[in-house]
Amino acid sequence: MATIALPRPLPRYRSSSPIPTLSTHSINLEGINTSAACPIPIPNKHLPVCPPGPVPSEKPDTPPASPPTKHVKLQPQSLLYPPTNYKKVTHNSSAVYLIDAAGVAAAVNHISEQPLPEASQVFPWLHGLHPANHVQQAFFVARRKALRKTPECYRGVTIVKADGNLSCSRLKAAVSTEEFLQTATAEFKDIDPREGFSVRNFQIQAAKTAMLSDIIVYGEDEKQVIKIGSDIARAQRVRRQGLKALGHEAPVYHTFVCTSHFEEFEEHHPEIVVADSRGEMTGNVLDFFHQERVEMATMTKASEIARNVWLGPTDDLSMSVPSPEDEPFDLFIECSDLGRANVPALKNIARELDSGAETSQYVEFPSSGSIMPPSWPLTEADDIVESCKWIYNLANGIRPSDDEEVTDIEGDSPMPSPTEARTSRPRKILIYCTDGYTESSMLALAYYMYAHGVTVSEAYLQMHIDKRRNFFSYPSDVALLNSIAPSILSNSPALAHSAPQDITQRIHDEPAWLSLMDGSLPSRILDYMYLGNLGHANNPDLLRAMGIGQLLSVGETAAWTAADIASWGDENVCVVQGVQDNGVDPLTNEFDRCLAFINRGRLAGTSTLVHCRVGVSRSATICIAEVMRAQSLSYPRAYCFVRARRLNVIIQPHLRFSYELLKWEEMMQVRRGEGVKRELEWGEIAREIAAMNKPYSR
């Protein structure tokens, strides 16, 4: 798809990464203080555009206009309602209730065990339906005014830190008053967007659920806590009066002020402490930023792709102490937008290492996607081949008889001789980039072709399948590698005894799927499940070459020929129809059928490609649901798991799909014979997703 395959523009400036100290041992992430590390966005990712489809017709799953049923009105139970067990005090004519640390912890734990209302009962209200936003109103509710009403079936618990500083002394799901309260007038903010259309208003969910919650205020300054508590109580009263004036029923919500100091939470209730009083992350509450990096580190851990040549990420995460058997890397090759191929530098490094240099050496190389056709100069293409040659020499302990560059009469390097003496110690080399799967892909593929004597298509498949590397490349990388394949293979030591015409024939016989590929392979989420776009689905030969034998189409249909369908078999194709990415169409009722189809493929020893149009919303929702089922993960953990493995393309299940997945978490727990116990609440999940996506929003 075009949204995924666009060449990556080069930034004006980006500082190079420091020389890493990465080794081959396991990664320890326990010590990361995400309060400092999290704001840094992961490079190369982008948010694709997801078309919502046509304006939806009336759906049977939307709540009836009137009369509302008892089921719709039913609220989850809460320890805070009614507040008969708490002391009531009045401040500035507003009633608040006193609660201690034990009461706060009990209320937070109890609300996580209460089933949430069905998605149809809280949507489209959660999308944001500002009266002045005619586009949003027309799309979601048209003439059905009942859908604009505030849900009466939701009762949550919102935690507010009085001083608004969430970098320390932070409780689970805590927010600041700035996120939902007009402090000057002590009224709830009019948070719904006044213009534009979106089914991904994650940034307003914490504020919207605060309006449907009993609210607890905590902090060290008692006067500040009681003042903010009374302001919030006033805002609740004003909002309730406003809803009644419109003829809407308005549940009563209350405000509580915590009388305990934060140290009591740290000592007796650490399970709800996110950051301690020193600002250190406790690890007791899931942090999305940290979890995404855990998943990325697991996925991109350095591994060997050829003898003594490893591929991995920049060491920007804390590392465990290396074991005695770990050998350090002798040479680090950083691939970046600012890098340039530097063959003389590689030659000098070879001399220095042979001269007994004890420190690791460092060299740069161009990033994937940075060399664009047809602008690449022949010298740059030649430098790629020469770089592969010298990397191979270093990794295999080969020292050519003459350090000076030797060329034949046509200016090409001579074929390698199998009799060259191994006169130096083989060196351990790491090819790396920041994320471990994007900027280094072009060099890794080129070197793999050179070292193993394989074609472009074989390098893609073997790197992914045999070497178990997840990587992302651009269409320009495919074009570049195809262009220099004759030179790479003609100089490959693995093909030293092959006839030139045989090499030419192998290149000529490249499969047709290579020319149809947009640069990237489908994303491997689990060994038996891939996530991709419509372009991947329309390349059945590629899927078959990757060991994918089933196709699950969610809301979109692949343009296969009758011959394609016949060769795959009707039983290996499953289509979910009538689901647009519009924030209205439900997907939960398709989960069981889709996951059964995926599991059928797993039991048959094959993989399934799950796709929609772009591969980030409808199909990503199905993949998250399967990860939750197969690995017994909560929705937040499964979301981070899939997000990391979709590589450069950021998954974007819209609000309703995300809420349905949170309900799916409850359903999975019930099916496993467990009680309902959400790891995080809806407002906090949406808030974290909004924060993760903000650096990439256009």
XYZ file of C-alpha atoms in Angstrom:
698
model
C 0.000 0.000 0.000
C 1.208 3.480 -0.766
C 0.821 4.635 2.804
C 3.326 2.053 3.924
C 5.751 2.045 1.043
C 6.486 5.750 0.683
C 10.220 6.505 0.665
C 11.341 7.963 3.953
C 12.372 11.646 3.691
C 15.765 12.481 5.100
C 15.758 14.762 8.134
C 17.822 17.931 8.029
C 19.905 16.782 10.931
C 20.007 13.937 13.371
C 22.934 13.228 15.601
C 24.532 9.845 15.221
C 24.169 7.291 17.958
C 27.115 6.663 20.253
C 29.169 3.543 19.797
C 27.117 0.838 21.495
C 28.374 -1.690 23.977
C 25.933 -4.323 22.803
C 26.876 -7.926 23.369
C 25.145 -11.187 22.614
C 23.781 -11.771 26.084
C 20.179 -11.256 27.143
C 18.741 -7.813 27.715
C 17.737 -6.627 31.165
C 15.133 -3.874 31.105
C 14.166 -3.815 34.750
C 16.177 -0.723 35.546
C 14.719 1.588 32.941
C 13.288 4.779 34.386
C 10.607 5.375 31.802
C 9.686 8.758 33.195
C 12.861 10.001 31.551
C 13.149 7.624 28.617
C 9.582 7.468 27.401
C 9.111 10.883 25.771
C 11.689 9.996 23.099
C 9.787 8.674 20.075
C 10.964 5.570 18.273
C 12.372 6.636 14.883
C 11.065 5.599 11.458
C 7.522 4.835 12.619
C 4.536 6.549 11.027
C 0.760 6.669 11.348
C -0.952 5.608 8.111
C -4.298 7.078 7.105
C -7.219 4.712 7.644
C -10.267 5.625 5.504
C -13.466 5.192 7.565
C -15.666 4.178 4.650
C -19.154 5.526 3.922
C -21.486 7.042 6.492
C -22.927 4.055 8.378
C -26.558 3.166 8.204
C -28.516 2.505 11.366
C -27.087 -0.478 13.165
C -29.009 -2.983 15.279
C -26.366 -2.790 18.011
C -26.914 0.889 18.810
C -28.905 1.632 21.959
C -32.625 2.270 21.442
C -33.859 5.839 21.521
C -36.645 5.162 23.991
C -37.584 3.754 26.293
C -34.111 2.904 27.628
C -33.891 -0.612 28.928
C -32.917 -1.583 32.438
C -29.771 -3.194 31.029
C -28.657 0.093 29.500
C -29.096 1.948 32.798
C -27.305 -0.630 34.915
C -24.064 0.716 36.381
C -21.065 -1.272 37.613
C -20.909 -1.579 41.363
C -18.489 0.699 43.191
C -17.247 0.844 46.762
C -17.645 4.615 46.519
C -21.360 4.636 45.723
C -23.358 5.287 47.700
C -20.774 7.034 49.926
C -22.480 6.080 53.178
C -19.281 4.643 54.692
C -17.279 7.845 54.296
C -17.265 11.005 56.382
C -18.812 13.975 54.608
C -17.330 17.464 54.918
C -18.312 20.744 53.278
C -15.895 23.234 51.752
C -16.964 26.317 49.786
C -20.534 25.000 49.721
C -19.428 21.727 48.100
C -19.671 18.342 49.781
C -16.675 16.010 49.626
C -15.946 12.731 51.372
C -12.851 11.654 53.275
C -11.008 8.476 52.297
C -7.708 6.949 53.408
C -5.024 5.074 51.450
C -6.583 1.689 52.180
C -9.930 2.935 50.897
C -8.353 4.272 47.712
C -6.549 0.992 47.026
C -9.714 -0.997 47.699
C -11.801 1.214 45.399
C -9.253 0.976 42.559
C -9.012 -2.791 42.914
C -12.775 -3.266 43.175
C -13.639 -1.214 40.091
C -11.171 -3.263 38.013
C -13.216 -6.363 38.848
C -16.523 -4.930 37.605
C -17.551 -5.739 34.003
C -17.635 -2.724 31.720
C -20.791 -1.791 29.790
C -21.064 -3.169 26.272
C -19.504 -1.055 23.530
C -22.913 -0.293 22.040
C -23.932 1.377 25.313
C -21.088 3.919 25.437
C -20.509 4.577 21.735
C -20.777 6.847 19.840
C -20.705 9.131 22.923
C -17.071 8.264 23.651
C -16.093 9.338 20.122
C -16.903 12.941 21.067
C -20.149 14.512 19.855
C -19.777 18.259 20.214
C -23.035 20.041 19.259
C -21.104 22.384 16.951
C -19.268 19.550 15.181
C -21.780 18.852 12.442
C -19.464 16.466 10.589
C -19.018 14.189 13.599
C -22.687 14.471 14.536
C -23.916 13.669 11.027
C -21.631 10.659 10.682
C -22.469 9.026 13.990
C -25.969 9.993 15.019
C -27.704 11.723 12.094
C -31.257 12.376 13.323
C -31.150 9.966 16.277
C -30.752 12.429 19.134
C -30.895 9.660 21.731
C -27.388 8.583 20.752
C -26.031 11.962 21.871
C -27.032 11.404 25.489
C -24.447 10.736 28.163
C -24.340 7.004 29.017
C -25.990 6.180 32.328
C -24.436 2.715 32.539
C -20.826 3.637 33.323
C -19.377 4.367 36.752
C -15.626 4.576 37.052
C -13.037 5.813 39.529
C -10.760 8.689 38.519
C -7.633 9.490 40.556
C -6.432 13.115 40.550
C -3.055 14.317 41.826
C -3.638 17.719 43.357
C -0.375 19.389 42.321
C -0.564 17.967 38.780
C 3.050 16.731 38.842
C 2.830 13.153 37.594
C 6.589 12.595 37.381
C 6.716 11.520 41.023
C 4.364 10.232 43.733
C 2.075 8.954 41.014
C -0.737 6.500 41.616
C -2.235 4.144 39.063
C -4.275 5.994 36.397
C -3.656 9.360 38.092
C -4.380 12.491 36.048
C -3.996 16.211 36.625
C -6.907 18.624 36.871
C -5.715 20.347 33.686
C -6.839 17.333 31.684
C -10.532 17.681 32.482
C -11.273 20.745 34.651
C -11.603 24.465 33.934
C -9.949 25.604 37.141
C -11.014 29.244 36.750
C -14.723 28.382 36.735
C -14.579 24.974 38.453
C -16.422 23.290 35.575
C -15.650 20.291 33.416
C -13.888 21.151 30.180
C -15.861 21.013 26.960
C -13.493 18.329 25.730
C -15.247 17.086 22.575
C -13.585 18.390 19.376
C -15.549 21.282 17.896
C -14.535 20.477 14.331
C -13.133 17.691 12.195
C -13.889 13.993 12.091
C -12.093 11.252 13.979
C -12.739 7.776 15.322
C -9.448 7.941 17.243
C -9.981 10.652 19.843
C -7.926 8.758 22.415
C -6.719 12.027 23.934
C -10.164 12.930 25.328
C -11.066 9.608 26.931
C -9.592 10.268 30.381
C -11.564 13.520 30.550
C -14.771 11.913 29.296
C -14.594 9.022 31.757
C -13.858 11.502 34.568
C -17.341 12.911 33.930
C -18.727 9.408 34.525
C -16.685 8.670 37.631
C -16.413 9.168 41.322
C -13.220 11.182 41.708
C -10.495 10.827 44.350
C -8.031 13.676 44.958
C -4.719 13.039 46.717
C -1.589 15.028 47.487
C 0.697 16.229 50.255
C -0.766 19.741 50.621
C -3.991 19.218 52.578
C -5.386 22.673 51.787
C -4.728 22.217 48.086
C -6.318 18.760 48.129
C -9.507 19.955 49.821
C -9.791 23.012 47.555
C -9.415 20.982 44.367
C -11.807 18.396 45.755
C -14.461 21.041 46.371
C -13.910 22.515 42.878
C -14.438 19.093 41.308
C -17.538 18.497 43.416
C -18.903 21.809 42.167
C -18.125 20.816 38.566
C -20.009 17.550 39.071
C -23.006 19.451 40.442
C -23.005 22.004 37.602
C -22.792 19.287 34.971
C -25.611 17.299 36.547
C -27.813 20.389 36.584
C -26.993 21.097 32.941
C -27.944 17.578 31.868
C -31.219 17.759 33.781
C -32.026 21.041 32.031
C -31.733 19.156 28.730
C -34.089 16.482 29.974
C -31.346 13.884 30.418
C -31.158 11.609 33.410
C -27.970 12.297 35.333
C -26.408 9.781 37.730
C -24.904 11.251 40.883
C -21.115 11.110 41.182
C -19.105 12.207 44.219
C -15.673 13.578 45.049
C -13.385 12.115 47.700
C -10.251 13.597 49.239
C -7.497 11.327 50.495
C -6.331 12.014 54.042
C -3.235 9.787 53.844
C 0.283 10.811 52.910
C 1.863 9.209 49.858
C 4.350 7.239 51.948
C 1.421 5.165 53.202
C 0.714 4.069 49.623
C 4.388 3.232 49.122
C 4.534 1.184 52.310
C 1.181 -0.594 52.346
C -0.235 -0.404 48.794
C 2.720 -0.511 46.368
C 0.609 -2.363 43.783
C -1.026 0.936 42.744
C 2.132 3.089 42.882
C 3.435 3.960 39.400
C 6.254 6.332 40.410
C 7.593 6.668 43.939
C 8.285 9.898 45.798
C 11.771 10.067 44.215
C 10.337 9.853 40.706
C 11.540 6.296 40.087
C 9.221 3.975 38.183
C 8.245 1.059 40.422
C 7.333 -1.410 37.683
C 4.237 -2.384 39.670
C 1.884 -0.855 37.096
C 2.180 -1.465 33.367
C 3.741 1.426 31.447
C 3.028 1.390 27.698
C 6.266 3.111 26.661
C 8.366 0.714 28.685
C 6.392 -2.321 27.532
C 6.776 -1.405 23.862
C 10.534 -1.183 24.317
C 10.582 -4.512 26.132
C 8.832 -6.095 23.154
C 11.144 -4.353 20.679
C 14.228 -5.469 22.597
C 12.964 -9.044 22.640
C 12.190 -8.976 18.924
C 15.378 -7.241 17.717
C 17.942 -8.843 20.013
C 21.219 -9.150 18.106
C 21.665 -12.428 16.242
C 24.158 -13.859 13.767
C 23.168 -13.618 10.086
C 26.488 -14.890 8.689
C 29.730 -16.073 10.202
C 30.792 -13.478 12.821
C 28.382 -10.870 11.440
C 25.475 -9.921 13.680
C 22.423 -7.729 13.215
C 20.800 -5.831 16.084
C 19.670 -2.516 17.602
C 21.517 0.426 19.088
C 22.296 -0.171 22.726
C 19.932 2.489 24.062
C 18.524 0.113 26.678
C 20.210 -1.069 29.844
C 22.101 -4.314 29.418
C 22.762 -7.169 31.786
C 26.311 -8.035 32.767
C 27.900 -10.136 29.984
C 28.721 -13.718 30.754
C 32.384 -14.806 30.575
C 31.853 -16.709 27.320
C 30.531 -13.628 25.496
C 32.991 -12.246 22.971
C 32.907 -8.456 22.487
C 32.342 -6.970 19.062
C 35.450 -5.791 17.234
C 33.624 -3.595 14.741
C 30.372 -1.631 14.928
C 28.715 -0.516 11.689
C 25.994 2.063 12.305
C 23.475 2.563 9.516
C 21.918 6.017 9.543
C 20.616 8.775 7.292
C 23.883 10.648 7.739
C 26.111 7.659 7.022
C 28.152 7.153 3.878
C 29.915 4.060 2.597
C 33.584 4.368 3.504
C 35.687 1.553 2.077
C 39.036 3.211 2.955
C 37.903 3.377 6.578
C 37.172 -0.356 6.558
C 40.640 -1.022 5.139
C 42.238 1.132 7.823
C 40.247 -0.656 10.506
C 41.502 -3.987 9.162
C 45.084 -2.733 9.479
C 44.519 -1.372 12.986
C 42.935 -4.592 14.195
C 45.771 -6.616 12.705
C 48.220 -4.285 14.419
C 46.801 -5.269 17.787
C 44.233 -2.521 18.406
C 42.313 -3.477 21.539
C 39.415 -1.027 21.326
C 36.320 -1.669 19.240
C 36.224 0.141 15.918
C 33.344 2.111 14.450
C 32.212 3.021 10.935
C 29.030 4.433 9.393
C 26.945 3.280 6.442
C 23.955 4.698 4.505
C 20.497 3.974 5.830
C 17.923 1.810 4.128
C 15.734 3.952 1.912
C 18.336 6.726 1.647
C 19.692 5.785 -1.798
C 16.945 6.546 -4.282
C 16.707 5.343 -7.896
C 17.656 6.462 -10.432
C 19.886 8.955 -8.645
C 22.390 6.572 -7.092
C 25.869 6.993 -8.582
C 27.785 3.970 -9.795
C 30.523 4.721 -7.293
C 28.063 4.465 -4.401
C 26.723 1.152 -5.697
C 30.300 -0.112 -6.089
C 31.078 1.023 -2.551
C 28.262 -1.178 -1.238
C 29.824 -4.226 -2.894
C 33.318 -3.275 -1.720
C 32.013 -2.736 1.814
C 30.501 -6.226 1.779
C 33.852 -7.592 0.628
C 35.807 -5.968 3.463
C 33.218 -6.904 6.074
C 33.538 -10.488 4.843
C 37.338 -10.325 4.982
C 37.275 -9.053 8.553
C 34.654 -11.563 9.691
C 36.511 -14.497 8.168
C 40.099 -13.498 8.940
C 41.035 -12.985 5.286
C 43.846 -10.579 4.447
C 44.309 -9.916 0.728
C 47.928 -9.981 -0.369
C 47.820 -6.294 -1.245
C 46.042 -3.781 0.968
C 45.747 -1.393 -1.934
C 42.630 -1.622 -4.041
C 43.133 -3.891 -7.049
C 40.875 -3.651 -10.084
C 40.787 -5.306 -13.457
C 40.908 -3.500 -16.791
C 37.172 -2.743 -16.577
C 37.530 -1.161 -13.153
C 35.912 -4.060 -11.289
C 37.358 -5.929 -8.350
C 38.651 -9.370 -9.313
C 36.835 -12.558 -8.355
C 37.888 -13.695 -4.884
C 40.378 -16.485 -4.782
C 39.587 -19.489 -2.596
C 43.312 -19.859 -1.907
C 43.688 -16.517 -0.106
C 45.489 -17.093 3.185
C 43.691 -16.591 6.486
C 46.408 -14.610 8.173
C 44.451 -12.757 10.849
C 41.971 -13.492 13.605
C 38.323 -13.470 12.446
C 36.562 -10.396 13.787
C 33.115 -10.148 15.337
C 30.998 -7.439 13.674
C 27.673 -5.826 14.561
C 25.553 -4.114 11.898
C 23.094 -1.982 13.809
C 20.669 0.934 13.807
C 18.433 2.594 16.354
C 15.469 0.236 16.106
C 17.346 -2.820 14.860
C 15.096 -3.477 11.880
C 14.899 -0.470 9.526
C 18.009 1.548 8.708
C 20.296 -1.492 8.739
C 18.143 -3.665 6.452
C 19.684 -2.685 3.110
C 23.257 -3.412 4.216
C 22.197 -6.589 6.020
C 20.459 -7.907 2.900
C 23.341 -6.920 0.617
C 25.868 -8.581 2.898
C 23.704 -11.684 3.255
C 23.621 -11.970 -0.551
C 27.403 -11.561 -0.714
C 28.279 -13.943 2.120
C 25.849 -16.712 1.158
C 25.769 -16.261 -2.603
C 21.985 -15.859 -2.815
C 19.666 -13.672 -4.876
C 17.564 -10.780 -3.586
C 14.437 -12.893 -3.114
C 16.404 -15.643 -1.383
C 18.027 -13.119 0.949
C 14.638 -11.721 1.972
C 13.177 -15.146 2.679
C 16.222 -16.657 4.379
C 16.842 -13.622 6.587
C 13.208 -13.709 7.677
C 12.554 -17.453 7.885
C 15.917 -19.114 8.541
C 17.566 -16.345 10.563
C 14.300 -15.341 12.279
C 14.912 -11.628 11.708
C 12.012 -9.200 11.485
C 13.071 -6.284 9.298
C 11.570 -3.448 7.281
C 12.811 -2.223 3.915
C 11.675 0.279 1.313
C 10.809 -0.107 -2.388
C 14.019 1.751 -3.221
C 15.988 -0.934 -1.364
C 14.474 -3.648 -3.544
C 15.323 -1.662 -6.684
C 18.866 -0.984 -5.474
C 19.553 -4.596 -4.526
C 18.189 -5.821 -7.859
C 20.444 -3.327 -9.622
C 23.641 -4.392 -7.861
C 22.803 -8.109 -7.579
C 25.024 -9.035 -10.583
C 28.007 -7.323 -8.980
C 27.320 -8.760 -5.517
C 26.931 -12.334 -6.739
C 29.828 -12.138 -9.209
C 32.092 -11.179 -6.312
C 30.571 -13.541 -3.743
C 33.088 -16.008 -2.255
C 30.256 -18.537 -2.009
C 29.981 -18.515 -5.821
C 33.707 -18.474 -6.581
C 33.405 -21.671 -8.631
C 30.135 -20.769 -10.373
C 30.092 -19.933 -14.047
C 29.091 -16.338 -14.894
C 26.211 -17.554 -17.035
C 24.846 -19.578 -14.116
C 24.872 -16.494 -11.898
C 23.163 -14.472 -14.614
C 20.494 -17.146 -14.999
C 19.773 -17.198 -11.261
C 19.216 -13.452 -11.303
C 17.034 -13.751 -14.395
C 14.920 -16.422 -12.693
C 13.907 -14.245 -9.740
C 10.251 -14.978 -8.833
C 7.491 -12.658 -10.014
C 6.430 -11.840 -6.454
C 9.615 -9.812 -5.953
C 8.551 -7.196 -8.507
C 5.124 -6.926 -6.831
C 6.511 -6.411 -3.331
C 6.280 -2.913 -1.872
C 9.589 -3.335 -0.063
C 8.355 -4.845 3.166
C 7.209 -8.335 4.027
C 4.053 -8.939 6.058
C 4.734 -8.531 9.776
C 5.258 -11.735 11.748
C 3.216 -11.372 14.941
C 3.299 -15.021 15.993
C 4.973 -17.950 14.255
C 1.625 -18.875 12.724
C 0.087 -15.411 12.240
C 1.139 -12.493 10.044
C -0.320 -8.990 9.822
C -0.302 -7.132 6.524
C -2.061 -4.865 4.073
C -4.085 -5.403 0.927
C -0.917 -5.258 -1.174
C 0.489 -8.243 0.702
C -2.782 -10.126 0.245
C -2.668 -9.459 -3.498
C 0.731 -11.176 -3.767
C -0.220 -14.836 -3.145
C 3.065 -16.206 -4.482
C 4.962 -14.196 -1.858
C 2.681 -15.542 0.856
C 3.237 -19.110 -0.274
C 7.011 -18.578 -0.368
C 6.840 -17.362 3.239
C 4.970 -20.467 4.363
C 1.631 -18.673 4.628
C -1.161 -21.021 3.588
C -4.272 -19.214 4.821
C -5.750 -15.784 4.128
C -8.054 -13.940 6.532
C -9.546 -10.829 4.917
C -11.180 -8.385 7.347
C -13.517 -5.973 5.597
C -11.514 -6.030 2.346
C -11.230 -8.684 -0.355
C -8.026 -9.644 -2.136
C -8.091 -9.374 -5.935
C -7.216 -13.003 -6.557
C -7.813 -14.806 -9.811
C -9.935 -17.929 -9.977
C -6.712 -19.887 -10.426
C -5.268 -18.405 -7.228
C -8.350 -19.346 -5.237
C -8.414 -22.830 -6.726
C -4.742 -23.428 -5.929
C -5.170 -22.278 -2.336
C -8.536 -23.935 -1.763
C -11.734 -22.228 -0.622
C -11.279 -23.660 2.859
C -8.041 -21.690 3.258
C -9.660 -18.309 2.648
C -11.883 -16.605 5.218
C -13.592 -13.264 4.566
C -15.185 -10.992 7.174
C -17.645 -8.766 5.364
C -19.481 -5.599 6.310
C -16.874 -4.185 8.699
C -15.635 -0.702 7.848
C -13.099 1.267 9.867
C -15.838 3.725 10.832
C -16.040 3.490 14.610
C -19.535 2.024 14.359
C -19.290 -1.490 12.914
C -18.563 -4.006 15.697
C -15.922 -6.700 15.344
C -16.257 -8.678 18.581
C -18.878 -11.009 17.146
C -16.329 -12.098 14.510
C -13.521 -12.868 16.971
C -14.354 -16.520 17.611
C -14.750 -17.354 13.918
C -11.533 -15.562 12.962
C -9.457 -17.050 15.763
C -10.775 -20.531 15.053
C -9.661 -20.096 11.434
C -6.196 -18.932 12.526
C -5.909 -21.844 14.964
C -6.968 -24.258 12.229
C -3.957 -23.123 10.215
C -1.665 -23.480 13.209
C -2.780 -27.063 13.788
C -2.243 -27.790 10.092
C 1.316 -26.473 10.306
C 0.775 -23.340 8.250
C 0.564 -19.607 8.884
C -2.279 -17.162 8.282
C -2.056 -13.655 6.866
C -4.581 -11.354 8.523
C -5.171 -8.216 6.474
C -7.551 -5.335 5.910
C -6.676 -2.354 3.709
C -3.705 -0.788 5.476
C -3.086 -3.461 8.090
C -3.341 -1.310 11.205
C -6.931 -1.280 12.486
C -9.373 -4.064 11.610
C -6.745 -6.741 10.984
C -4.605 -5.487 13.881
C -7.636 -5.872 16.158
C -7.977 -9.533 15.169
C -4.255 -10.118 15.737
C -4.392 -8.499 19.175
C -7.388 -10.659 20.076
C -5.447 -13.797 19.096
C -2.360 -12.746 21.073
C -4.594 -12.147 24.092
C -6.148 -15.593 23.686
C -3.000 -17.559 22.868
C -0.700 -15.965 25.436
C -3.262 -15.042 28.113
C -2.212 -11.399 27.942
C -4.178 -8.344 28.967
C -5.239 -5.952 26.231
C -2.510 -3.373 27.054
C 0.244 -6.005 26.916
C -1.085 -7.589 23.728
C -1.392 -4.133 22.148
C 2.290 -3.402 22.833
C 3.241 -6.892 21.626
C 1.571 -6.375 18.240
C 2.570 -2.718 17.954
C 6.267 -3.577 18.270
C 6.050 -6.376 15.693
C 4.247 -4.258 13.088
C 7.629 -2.516 12.814
C 7.473 0.918 11.137
C 3.718 0.999 10.712
C 1.904 2.020 13.900
C -1.207 -0.035 14.564
C -4.344 2.028 15.087
C -7.401 0.086 16.228
C -9.920 2.893 16.617
C -11.720 3.714 19.845
C -14.536 1.229 19.509
C -12.255 -1.655 18.499
C -9.975 -0.807 21.432
C -12.904 -0.817 23.828
C -14.112 -4.124 22.376
C -10.658 -5.595 22.995
C -10.837 -4.475 26.623
C -14.169 -6.284 26.859
C -12.516 -9.285 25.142
C -9.982 -9.301 27.983
C -12.887 -9.773 30.392
C -14.372 -12.529 28.236
C -11.062 -14.407 28.061
C -10.740 -14.279 31.839
C -14.237 -15.674 32.290
C -13.565 -18.470 29.785
C -10.407 -19.400 31.679
C -12.463 -19.687 34.844
C -11.007 -16.545 36.373
C -12.792 -13.528 37.729
C -12.789 -10.254 35.817
C -9.655 -8.241 36.623
C -8.556 -5.516 34.217
C -4.903 -4.568 34.379
C -5.666 -0.964 33.377
C -8.898 0.977 33.018
C -10.265 2.411 29.773
C -9.347 6.048 30.388
C -5.738 5.185 31.271
C -5.330 2.873 28.272
C -6.621 5.515 25.860
C -4.457 8.172 27.489
C -1.326 6.027 27.100
C -2.082 5.256 23.443
C -2.622 8.963 22.732
C 0.714 9.796 24.366
C 2.514 7.099 22.352
C 1.039 8.311 19.058
C 1.459 12.044 19.647
C 5.064 12.309 18.349
C 3.987 10.799 15.025
C 0.761 12.749 14.502
C 0.674 15.075 11.535
